[in-house]
């Protein structure tokens, strides 16, 4: 367990990929401005998108007729709910430490 993970747990926080990314950005740039930290977080997000792409593509490729119909006829968040249902577990496995 890293010092960052220990610190988060010590303060009663769950260790998540997002918190680890923020902690890494802050600790690697102790005198950074807010804009510099935002830039670092954006670069980290760009890297994560590349790693997440195969999972999202797989969800689309495995979409069935009923899934597509549900997205088209469902509520405003039907597509979001589909992707949440089909990608949450593999994305969590991919990005959690």
mmCIF file with all atom_site columns, C-alpha atoms in Angstrom, residues 63-75 78-79 82 85:
data_model
loop_
_atom_site.group_PDB
_atom_site.id
_atom_site.type_symbol
_atom_site.label_atom_id
_atom_site.label_alt_id
_atom_site.label_comp_id
_atom_site.label_asym_id
_atom_site.label_entity_id
_atom_site.label_seq_id
_atom_site.pdbx_PDB_ins_code
_atom_site.Cartn_x
_atom_site.Cartn_y
_atom_site.Cartn_z
_atom_site.occupancy
_atom_site.B_iso_or_equiv
_atom_site.pdbx_formal_charge
_atom_site.auth_seq_id
_atom_site.auth_comp_id
_atom_site.auth_asym_id
_atom_site.auth_atom_id
_atom_site.pdbx_PDB_model_num
ATOM 1  C CA . UNK A 1 63 ? -25.296 -4.162 -27.799 1.00 0.00 ? 63 UNK A CA 1
ATOM 2  C CA . UNK A 1 64 ? -28.372 -6.152 -28.720 1.00 0.00 ? 64 UNK A CA 1
ATOM 3  C CA . UNK A 1 65 ? -31.567 -5.058 -30.428 1.00 0.00 ? 65 UNK A CA 1
ATOM 4  C CA . UNK A 1 66 ? -33.400 -4.725 -27.109 1.00 0.00 ? 66 UNK A CA 1
ATOM 5  C CA . UNK A 1 67 ? -30.554 -2.574 -25.734 1.00 0.00 ? 67 UNK A CA 1
ATOM 6  C CA . UNK A 1 68 ? -30.661 -0.249 -28.746 1.00 0.00 ? 68 UNK A CA 1
ATOM 7  C CA . UNK A 1 69 ? -34.446 -0.054 -28.570 1.00 0.00 ? 69 UNK A CA 1
ATOM 8  C CA . UNK A 1 70 ? -34.222 0.757  -24.861 1.00 0.00 ? 70 UNK A CA 1
ATOM 9  C CA . UNK A 1 71 ? -31.811 3.599  -25.560 1.00 0.00 ? 71 UNK A CA 1
ATOM 10 C CA . UNK A 1 72 ? -33.990 5.047  -28.307 1.00 0.00 ? 72 UNK A CA 1
ATOM 11 C CA . UNK A 1 73 ? -37.276 4.752  -26.439 1.00 0.00 ? 73 UNK A CA 1
ATOM 12 C CA . UNK A 1 74 ? -36.012 5.183  -22.882 1.00 0.00 ? 74 UNK A CA 1
ATOM 13 C CA . UNK A 1 75 ? -35.587 8.299  -20.852 1.00 0.00 ? 75 UNK A CA 1
ATOM 14 C CA . UNK A 1 78 ? -31.099 5.627  -21.199 1.00 0.00 ? 78 UNK A CA 1
ATOM 15 C CA . UNK A 1 79 ? -27.739 5.552  -23.014 1.00 0.00 ? 79 UNK A CA 1
ATOM 16 C CA . UNK A 1 82 ? -26.787 1.225  -20.640 1.00 0.00 ? 82 UNK A CA 1
ATOM 17 C CA . UNK A 1 85 ? -24.649 -1.252 -16.648 1.00 0.00 ? 85 UNK A CA 1
#
